[in-house]
PDB file of C-alpha atoms in Angstrom:
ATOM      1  CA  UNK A   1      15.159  12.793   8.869  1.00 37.00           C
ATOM      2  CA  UNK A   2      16.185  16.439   9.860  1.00 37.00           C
ATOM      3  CA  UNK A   3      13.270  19.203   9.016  1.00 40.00           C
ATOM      4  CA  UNK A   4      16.114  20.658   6.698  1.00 39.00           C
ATOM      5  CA  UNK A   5      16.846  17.946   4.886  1.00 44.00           C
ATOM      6  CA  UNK A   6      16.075  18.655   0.978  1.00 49.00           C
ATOM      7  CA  UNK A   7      13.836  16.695  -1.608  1.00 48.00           C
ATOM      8  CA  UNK A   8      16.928  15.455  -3.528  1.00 49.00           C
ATOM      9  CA  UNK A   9      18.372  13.844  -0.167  1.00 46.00           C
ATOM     10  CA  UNK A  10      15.028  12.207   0.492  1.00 45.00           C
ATOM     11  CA  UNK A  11      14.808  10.926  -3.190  1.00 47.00           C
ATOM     12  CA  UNK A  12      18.383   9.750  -2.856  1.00 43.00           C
ATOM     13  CA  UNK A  13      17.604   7.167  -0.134  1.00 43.00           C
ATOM     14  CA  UNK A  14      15.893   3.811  -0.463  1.00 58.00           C
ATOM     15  CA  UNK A  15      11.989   3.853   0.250  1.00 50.00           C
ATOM     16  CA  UNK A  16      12.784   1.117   2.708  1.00 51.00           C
ATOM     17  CA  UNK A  17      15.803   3.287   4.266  1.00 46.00           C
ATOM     18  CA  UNK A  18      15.646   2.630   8.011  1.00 45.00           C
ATOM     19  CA  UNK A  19      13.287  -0.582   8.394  1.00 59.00           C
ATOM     20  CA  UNK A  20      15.962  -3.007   8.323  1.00 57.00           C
ATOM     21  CA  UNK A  21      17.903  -1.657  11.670  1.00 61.00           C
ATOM     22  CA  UNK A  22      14.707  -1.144  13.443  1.00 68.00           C
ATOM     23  CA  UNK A  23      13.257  -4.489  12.296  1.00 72.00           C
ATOM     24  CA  UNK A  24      12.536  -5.760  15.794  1.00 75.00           C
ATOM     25  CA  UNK A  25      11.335  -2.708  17.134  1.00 78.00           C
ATOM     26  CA  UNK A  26       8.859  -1.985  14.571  1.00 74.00           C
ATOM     27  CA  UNK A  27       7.706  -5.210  14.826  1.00 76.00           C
ATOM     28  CA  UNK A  28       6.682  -5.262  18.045  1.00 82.00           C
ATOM     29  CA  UNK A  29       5.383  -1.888  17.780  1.00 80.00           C
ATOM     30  CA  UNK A  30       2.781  -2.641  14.602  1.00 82.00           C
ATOM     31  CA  UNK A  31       1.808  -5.822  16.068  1.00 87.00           C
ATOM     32  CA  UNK A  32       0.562  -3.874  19.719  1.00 86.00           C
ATOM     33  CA  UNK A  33      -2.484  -2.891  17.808  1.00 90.00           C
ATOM     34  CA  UNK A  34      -4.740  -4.799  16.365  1.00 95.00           C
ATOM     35  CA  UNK A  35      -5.979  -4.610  12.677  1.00 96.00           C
ATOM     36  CA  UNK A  36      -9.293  -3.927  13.533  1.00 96.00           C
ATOM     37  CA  UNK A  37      -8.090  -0.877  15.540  1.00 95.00           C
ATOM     38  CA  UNK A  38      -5.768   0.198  12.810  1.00 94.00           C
ATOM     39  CA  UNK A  39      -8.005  -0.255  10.077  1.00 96.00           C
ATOM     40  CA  UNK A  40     -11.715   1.313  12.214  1.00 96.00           C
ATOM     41  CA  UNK A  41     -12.571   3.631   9.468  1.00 96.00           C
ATOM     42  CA  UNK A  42     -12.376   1.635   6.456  1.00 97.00           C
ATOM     43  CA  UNK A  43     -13.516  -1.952   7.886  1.00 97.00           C
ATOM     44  CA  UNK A  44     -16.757  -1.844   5.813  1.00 97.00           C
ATOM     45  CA  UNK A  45     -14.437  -1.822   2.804  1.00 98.00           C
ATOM     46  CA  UNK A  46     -12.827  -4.868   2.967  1.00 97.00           C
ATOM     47  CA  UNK A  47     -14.892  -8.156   1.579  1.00 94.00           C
ATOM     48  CA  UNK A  48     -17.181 -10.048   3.645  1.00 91.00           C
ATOM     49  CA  UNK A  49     -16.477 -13.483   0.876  1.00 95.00           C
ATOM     50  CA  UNK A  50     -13.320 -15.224   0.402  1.00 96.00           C
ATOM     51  CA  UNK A  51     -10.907 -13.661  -2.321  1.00 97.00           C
ATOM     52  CA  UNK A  52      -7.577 -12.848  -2.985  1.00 98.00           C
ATOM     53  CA  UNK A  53      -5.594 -10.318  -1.293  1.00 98.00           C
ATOM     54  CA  UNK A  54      -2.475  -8.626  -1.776  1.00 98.00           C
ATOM     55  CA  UNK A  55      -1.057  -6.660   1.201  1.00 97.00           C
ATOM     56  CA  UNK A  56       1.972  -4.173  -0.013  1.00 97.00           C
ATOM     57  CA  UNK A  57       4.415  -3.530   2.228  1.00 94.00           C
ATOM     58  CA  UNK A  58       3.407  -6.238   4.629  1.00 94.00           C
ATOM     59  CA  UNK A  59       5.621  -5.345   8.000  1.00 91.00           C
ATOM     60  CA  UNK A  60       5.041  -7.618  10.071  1.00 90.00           C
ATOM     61  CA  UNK A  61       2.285  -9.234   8.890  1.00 93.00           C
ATOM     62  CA  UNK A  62       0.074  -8.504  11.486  1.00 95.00           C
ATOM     63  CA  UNK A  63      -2.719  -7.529   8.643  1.00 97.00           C
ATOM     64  CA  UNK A  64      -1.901 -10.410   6.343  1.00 97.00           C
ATOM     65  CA  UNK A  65      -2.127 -12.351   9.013  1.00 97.00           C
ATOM     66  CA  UNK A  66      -5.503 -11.013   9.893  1.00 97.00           C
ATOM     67  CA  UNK A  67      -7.255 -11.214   7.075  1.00 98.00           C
ATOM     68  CA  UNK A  68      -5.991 -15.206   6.041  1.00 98.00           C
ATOM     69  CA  UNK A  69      -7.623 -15.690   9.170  1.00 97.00           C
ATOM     70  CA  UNK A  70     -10.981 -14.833   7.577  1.00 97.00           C
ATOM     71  CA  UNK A  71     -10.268 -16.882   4.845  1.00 97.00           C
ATOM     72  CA  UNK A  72      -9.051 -14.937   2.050  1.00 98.00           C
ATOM     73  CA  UNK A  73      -6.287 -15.769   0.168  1.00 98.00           C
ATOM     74  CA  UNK A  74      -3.365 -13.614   1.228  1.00 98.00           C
ATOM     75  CA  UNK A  75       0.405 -12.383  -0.753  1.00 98.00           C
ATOM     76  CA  UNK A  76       2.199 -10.237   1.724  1.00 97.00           C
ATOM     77  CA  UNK A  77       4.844  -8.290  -0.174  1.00 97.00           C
ATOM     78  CA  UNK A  78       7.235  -7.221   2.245  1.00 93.00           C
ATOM     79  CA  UNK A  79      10.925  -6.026   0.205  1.00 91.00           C
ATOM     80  CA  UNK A  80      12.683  -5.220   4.228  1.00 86.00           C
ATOM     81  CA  UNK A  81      14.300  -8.602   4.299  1.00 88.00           C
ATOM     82  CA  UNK A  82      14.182  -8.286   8.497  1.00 90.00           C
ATOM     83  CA  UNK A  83      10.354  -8.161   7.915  1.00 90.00           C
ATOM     84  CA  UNK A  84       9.834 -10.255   6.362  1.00 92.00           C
ATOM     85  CA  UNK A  85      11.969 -13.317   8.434  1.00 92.00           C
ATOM     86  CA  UNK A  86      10.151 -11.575  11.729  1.00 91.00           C
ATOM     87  CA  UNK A  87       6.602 -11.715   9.642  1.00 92.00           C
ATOM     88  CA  UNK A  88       7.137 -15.352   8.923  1.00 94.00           C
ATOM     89  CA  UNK A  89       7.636 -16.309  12.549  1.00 93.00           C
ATOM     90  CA  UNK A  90       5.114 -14.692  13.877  1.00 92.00           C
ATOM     91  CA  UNK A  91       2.640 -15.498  11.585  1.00 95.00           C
ATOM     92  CA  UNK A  92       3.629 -19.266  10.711  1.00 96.00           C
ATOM     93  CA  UNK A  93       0.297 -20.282  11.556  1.00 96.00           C
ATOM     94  CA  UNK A  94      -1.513 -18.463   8.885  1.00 96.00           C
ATOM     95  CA  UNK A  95      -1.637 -19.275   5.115  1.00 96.00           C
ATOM     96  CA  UNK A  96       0.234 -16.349   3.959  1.00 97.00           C
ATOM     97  CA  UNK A  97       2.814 -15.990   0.449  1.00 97.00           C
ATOM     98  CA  UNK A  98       5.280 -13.902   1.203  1.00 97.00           C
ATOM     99  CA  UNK A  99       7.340 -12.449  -1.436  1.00 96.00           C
ATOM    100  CA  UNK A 100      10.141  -9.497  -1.418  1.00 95.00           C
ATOM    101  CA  UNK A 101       8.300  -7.196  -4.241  1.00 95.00           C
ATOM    102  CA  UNK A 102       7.883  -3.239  -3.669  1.00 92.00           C
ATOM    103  CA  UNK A 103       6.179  -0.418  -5.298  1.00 95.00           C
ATOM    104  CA  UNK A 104       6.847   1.299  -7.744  1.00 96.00           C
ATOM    105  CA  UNK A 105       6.268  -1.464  -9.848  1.00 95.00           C
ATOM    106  CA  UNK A 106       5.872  -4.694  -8.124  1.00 96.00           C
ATOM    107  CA  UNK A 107       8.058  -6.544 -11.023  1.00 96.00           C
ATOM    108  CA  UNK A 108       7.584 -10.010  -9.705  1.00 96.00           C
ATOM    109  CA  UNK A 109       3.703  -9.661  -8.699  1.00 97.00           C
ATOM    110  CA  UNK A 110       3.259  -8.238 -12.316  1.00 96.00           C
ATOM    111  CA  UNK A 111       5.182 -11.029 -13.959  1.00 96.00           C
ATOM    112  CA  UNK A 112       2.787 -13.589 -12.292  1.00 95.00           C
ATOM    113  CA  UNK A 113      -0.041 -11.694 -14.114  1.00 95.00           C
ATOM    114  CA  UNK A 114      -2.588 -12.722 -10.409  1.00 95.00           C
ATOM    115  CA  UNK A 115      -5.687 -10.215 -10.225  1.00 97.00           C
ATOM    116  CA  UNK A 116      -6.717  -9.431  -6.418  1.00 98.00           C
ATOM    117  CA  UNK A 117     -10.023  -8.511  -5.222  1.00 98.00           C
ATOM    118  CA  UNK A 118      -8.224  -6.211  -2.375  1.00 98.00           C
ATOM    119  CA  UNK A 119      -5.255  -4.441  -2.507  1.00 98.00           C
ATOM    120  CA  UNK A 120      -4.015  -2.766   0.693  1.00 98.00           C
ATOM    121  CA  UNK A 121      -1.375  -0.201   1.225  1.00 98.00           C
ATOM    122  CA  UNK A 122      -0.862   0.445   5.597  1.00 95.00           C
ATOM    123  CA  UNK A 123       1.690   3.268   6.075  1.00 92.00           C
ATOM    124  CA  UNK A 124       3.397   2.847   2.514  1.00 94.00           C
ATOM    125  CA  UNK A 125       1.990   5.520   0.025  1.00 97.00           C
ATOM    126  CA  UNK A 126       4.172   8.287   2.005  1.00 95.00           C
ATOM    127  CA  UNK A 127       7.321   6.352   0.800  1.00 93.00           C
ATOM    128  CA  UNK A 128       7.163   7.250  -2.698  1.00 96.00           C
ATOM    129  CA  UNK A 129       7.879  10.449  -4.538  1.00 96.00           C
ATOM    130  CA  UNK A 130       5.417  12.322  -6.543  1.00 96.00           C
ATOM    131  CA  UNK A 131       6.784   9.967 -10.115  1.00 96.00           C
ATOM    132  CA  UNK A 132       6.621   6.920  -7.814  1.00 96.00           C
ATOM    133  CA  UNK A 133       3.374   7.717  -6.630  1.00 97.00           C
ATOM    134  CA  UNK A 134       2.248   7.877 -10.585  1.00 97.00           C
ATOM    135  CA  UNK A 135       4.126   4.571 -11.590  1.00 97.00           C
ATOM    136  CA  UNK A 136       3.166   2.929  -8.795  1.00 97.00           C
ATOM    137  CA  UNK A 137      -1.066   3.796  -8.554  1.00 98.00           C
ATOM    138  CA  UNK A 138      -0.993   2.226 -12.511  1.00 97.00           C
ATOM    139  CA  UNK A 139       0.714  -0.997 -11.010  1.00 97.00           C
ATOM    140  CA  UNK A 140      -1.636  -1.423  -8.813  1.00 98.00           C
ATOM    141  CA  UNK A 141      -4.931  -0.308 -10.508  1.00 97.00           C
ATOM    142  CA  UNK A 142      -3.522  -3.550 -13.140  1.00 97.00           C
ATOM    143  CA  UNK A 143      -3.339  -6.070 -10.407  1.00 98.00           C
ATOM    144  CA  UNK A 144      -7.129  -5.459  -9.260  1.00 98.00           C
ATOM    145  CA  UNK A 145      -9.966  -8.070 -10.278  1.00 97.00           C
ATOM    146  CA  UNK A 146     -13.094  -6.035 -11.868  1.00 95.00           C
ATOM    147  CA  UNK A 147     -14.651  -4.373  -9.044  1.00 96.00           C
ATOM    148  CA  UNK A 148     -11.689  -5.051  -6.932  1.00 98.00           C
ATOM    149  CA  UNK A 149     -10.800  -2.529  -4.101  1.00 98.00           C
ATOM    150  CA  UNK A 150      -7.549  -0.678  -2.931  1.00 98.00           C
ATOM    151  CA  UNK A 151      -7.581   0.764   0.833  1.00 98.00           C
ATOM    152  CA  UNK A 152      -4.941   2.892   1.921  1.00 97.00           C
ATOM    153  CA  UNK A 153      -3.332   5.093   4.731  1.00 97.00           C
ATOM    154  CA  UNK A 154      -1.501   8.270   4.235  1.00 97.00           C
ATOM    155  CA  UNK A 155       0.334   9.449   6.876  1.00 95.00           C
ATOM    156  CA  UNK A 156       0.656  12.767   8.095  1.00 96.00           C
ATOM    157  CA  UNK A 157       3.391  14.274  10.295  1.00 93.00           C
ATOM    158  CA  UNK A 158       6.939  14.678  11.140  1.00 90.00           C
ATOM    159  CA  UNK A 159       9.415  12.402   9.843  1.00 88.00           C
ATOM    160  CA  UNK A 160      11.657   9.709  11.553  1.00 80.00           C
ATOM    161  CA  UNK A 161      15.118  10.505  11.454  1.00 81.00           C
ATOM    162  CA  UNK A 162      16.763   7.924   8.802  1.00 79.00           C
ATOM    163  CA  UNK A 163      13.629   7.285   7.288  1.00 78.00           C
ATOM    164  CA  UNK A 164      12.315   8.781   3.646  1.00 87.00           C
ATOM    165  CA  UNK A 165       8.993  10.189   3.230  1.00 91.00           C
ATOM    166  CA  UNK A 166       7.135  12.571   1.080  1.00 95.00           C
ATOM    167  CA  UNK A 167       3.895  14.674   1.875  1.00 95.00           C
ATOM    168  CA  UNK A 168       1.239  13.400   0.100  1.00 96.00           C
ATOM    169  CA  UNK A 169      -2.695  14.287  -0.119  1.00 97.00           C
ATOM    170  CA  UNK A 170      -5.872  13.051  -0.339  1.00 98.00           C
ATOM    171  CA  UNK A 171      -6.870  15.021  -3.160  1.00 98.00           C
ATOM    172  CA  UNK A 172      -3.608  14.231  -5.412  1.00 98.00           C
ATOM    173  CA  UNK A 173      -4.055  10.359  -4.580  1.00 98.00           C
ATOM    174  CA  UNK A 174      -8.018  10.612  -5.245  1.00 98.00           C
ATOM    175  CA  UNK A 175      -6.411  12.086  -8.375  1.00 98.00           C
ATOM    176  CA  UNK A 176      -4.248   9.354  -9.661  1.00 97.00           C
ATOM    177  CA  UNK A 177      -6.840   6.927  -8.650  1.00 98.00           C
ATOM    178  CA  UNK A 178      -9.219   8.187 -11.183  1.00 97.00           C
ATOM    179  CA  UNK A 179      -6.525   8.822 -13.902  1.00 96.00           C
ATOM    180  CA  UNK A 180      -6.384   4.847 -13.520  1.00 96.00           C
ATOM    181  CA  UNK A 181      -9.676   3.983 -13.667  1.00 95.00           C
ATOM    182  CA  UNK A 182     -10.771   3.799  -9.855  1.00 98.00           C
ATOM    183  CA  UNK A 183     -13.701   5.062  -8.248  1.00 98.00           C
ATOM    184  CA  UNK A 184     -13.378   7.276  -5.569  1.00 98.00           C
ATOM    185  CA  UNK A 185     -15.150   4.984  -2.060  1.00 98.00           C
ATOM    186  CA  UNK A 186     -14.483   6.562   1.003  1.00 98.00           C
ATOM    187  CA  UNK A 187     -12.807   9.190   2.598  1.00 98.00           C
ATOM    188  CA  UNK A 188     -11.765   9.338   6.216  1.00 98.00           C
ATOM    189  CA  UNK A 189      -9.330  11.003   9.135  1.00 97.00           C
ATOM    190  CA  UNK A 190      -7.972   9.718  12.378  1.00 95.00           C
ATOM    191  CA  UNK A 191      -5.282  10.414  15.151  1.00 95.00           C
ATOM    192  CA  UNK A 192      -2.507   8.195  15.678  1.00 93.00           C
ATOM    193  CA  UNK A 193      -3.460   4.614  17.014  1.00 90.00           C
ATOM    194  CA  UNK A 194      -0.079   4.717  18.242  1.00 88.00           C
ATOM    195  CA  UNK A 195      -0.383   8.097  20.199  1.00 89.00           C
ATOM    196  CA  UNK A 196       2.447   9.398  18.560  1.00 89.00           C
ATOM    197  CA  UNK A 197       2.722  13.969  18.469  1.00 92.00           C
ATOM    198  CA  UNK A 198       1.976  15.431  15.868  1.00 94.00           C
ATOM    199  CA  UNK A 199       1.061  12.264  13.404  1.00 95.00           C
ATOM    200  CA  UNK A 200      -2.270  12.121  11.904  1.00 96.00           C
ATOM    201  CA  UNK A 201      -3.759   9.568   9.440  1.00 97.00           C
ATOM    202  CA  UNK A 202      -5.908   9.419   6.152  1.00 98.00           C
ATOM    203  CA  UNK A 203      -7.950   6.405   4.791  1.00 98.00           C
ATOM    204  CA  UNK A 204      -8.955   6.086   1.248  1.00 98.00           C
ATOM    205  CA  UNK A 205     -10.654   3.762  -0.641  1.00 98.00           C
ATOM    206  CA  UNK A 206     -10.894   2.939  -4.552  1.00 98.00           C
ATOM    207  CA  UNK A 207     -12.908   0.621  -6.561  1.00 98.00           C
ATOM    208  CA  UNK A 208     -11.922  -0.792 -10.312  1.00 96.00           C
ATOM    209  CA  UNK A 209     -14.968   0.046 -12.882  1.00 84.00           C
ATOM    210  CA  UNK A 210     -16.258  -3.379 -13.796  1.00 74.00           C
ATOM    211  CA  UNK A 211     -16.670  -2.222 -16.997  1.00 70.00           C
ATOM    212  CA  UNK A 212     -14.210   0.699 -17.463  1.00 60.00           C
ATOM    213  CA  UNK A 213     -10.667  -0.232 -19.156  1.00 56.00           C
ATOM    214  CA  UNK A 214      -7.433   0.238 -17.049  1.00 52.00           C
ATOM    215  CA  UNK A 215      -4.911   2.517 -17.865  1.00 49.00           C
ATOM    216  CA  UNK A 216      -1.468   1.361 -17.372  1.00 46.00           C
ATOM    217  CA  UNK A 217      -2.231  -2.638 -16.921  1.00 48.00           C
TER     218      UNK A 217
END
């Protein structure tokens, strides 16, 4: 996307605008690092016991794929039909559901009324407008367990051409988090694992109150 390119031309496109064509590509490019590299900052976040995880916007399923190997119980929703074919290939030898289901409000996941302990959003949150963002932070909160856990990455940078994304914060999403009942957990910066000029990233994690009622479930 062109640096002039307005906010009613990047709302007009798909979230997923781009993904499709460069299926292969991006494939091979998420799976050249590993999820422990990707994820460095926040791996004391995710659980150390079997549960149920739901990875949003799944790619390639290099992270799905990652964490069925530890035993956890794993949806990958991946809505990039090319991803999710690739995903499935790659990863055959891991217990993983896929299902095509995006944000902002993960209809089917919803429908099927399955709490997660972990939610995690790599690369995604950047996709959604500022009234996505809102829809799409009370989805999830509704789909956590008590005490479950969201991680995410927000990315930070220029924009691929053909490709929609918004700038989003740390503060706002901090924000919405607690609007929806989520603690605030951790809070953390990094380059690019990829190397890429100019990108930057930021981790976040949220807990669900145990005890606290969720707004929006």
């Amino acid at each position: 996307m062109s640096r002039d390119a307005t906010s009613e031309q990047l709302q007009g496109m798909e979230s997923t605008a781009g993904y499709g064509e460069a299926a292969e590509a991006l494939a091979e490019q998420y799976e050249s690092v590993t999820f422990a590299e990707v994820h460095r900052e926040v791996l004391h976040l995710f659980p150390t016991r079997p549960g149920t995880v739901l990875d949003v916007g799944a790619g390639s399923g290099r992270d799905a794929a990652a964490l069925a190997a530890q035993g956890h119980r794993v949806v990958a929703a991946e809505p990039t039909a090319e991803l999710r074919s690739l995903g499935r290939r790659r990863h055959a030898d891991q217990r993983i559901e896929w299902t095509d289901d995006a944000l902002p409000e993960l209809p089917g996941l919803v429908a099927a009324g399955t709490r997660f302990d972990l939610i995690l959003l790599t690369a995604v949150w950047m996709h959604l407008d500022e009234r996505q963002r809102t829809l799409a932070m009370a989805r999830l909160a509704g789909l956590l367990t008590g005490g479950g856990r969201i991680i995410l990455s927000l990315r930070h940078g220029p924009v691929p051409e053909g490709r929609r994304m918004f700038p989003v914060t740390a503060q706002e999403t901090t924000g919405l988090a607690r609007r929806h009942g989520l603690d605030f957990l951790h809070h953390a910066q990094r380059e690019d694992p990829h190397g890429r000029p100019g990108v930057s990233w930021t981790y976040l994690g949220f807990e669900r109150d145990e005890t606290r009622d969720v707004a929006g479930a």
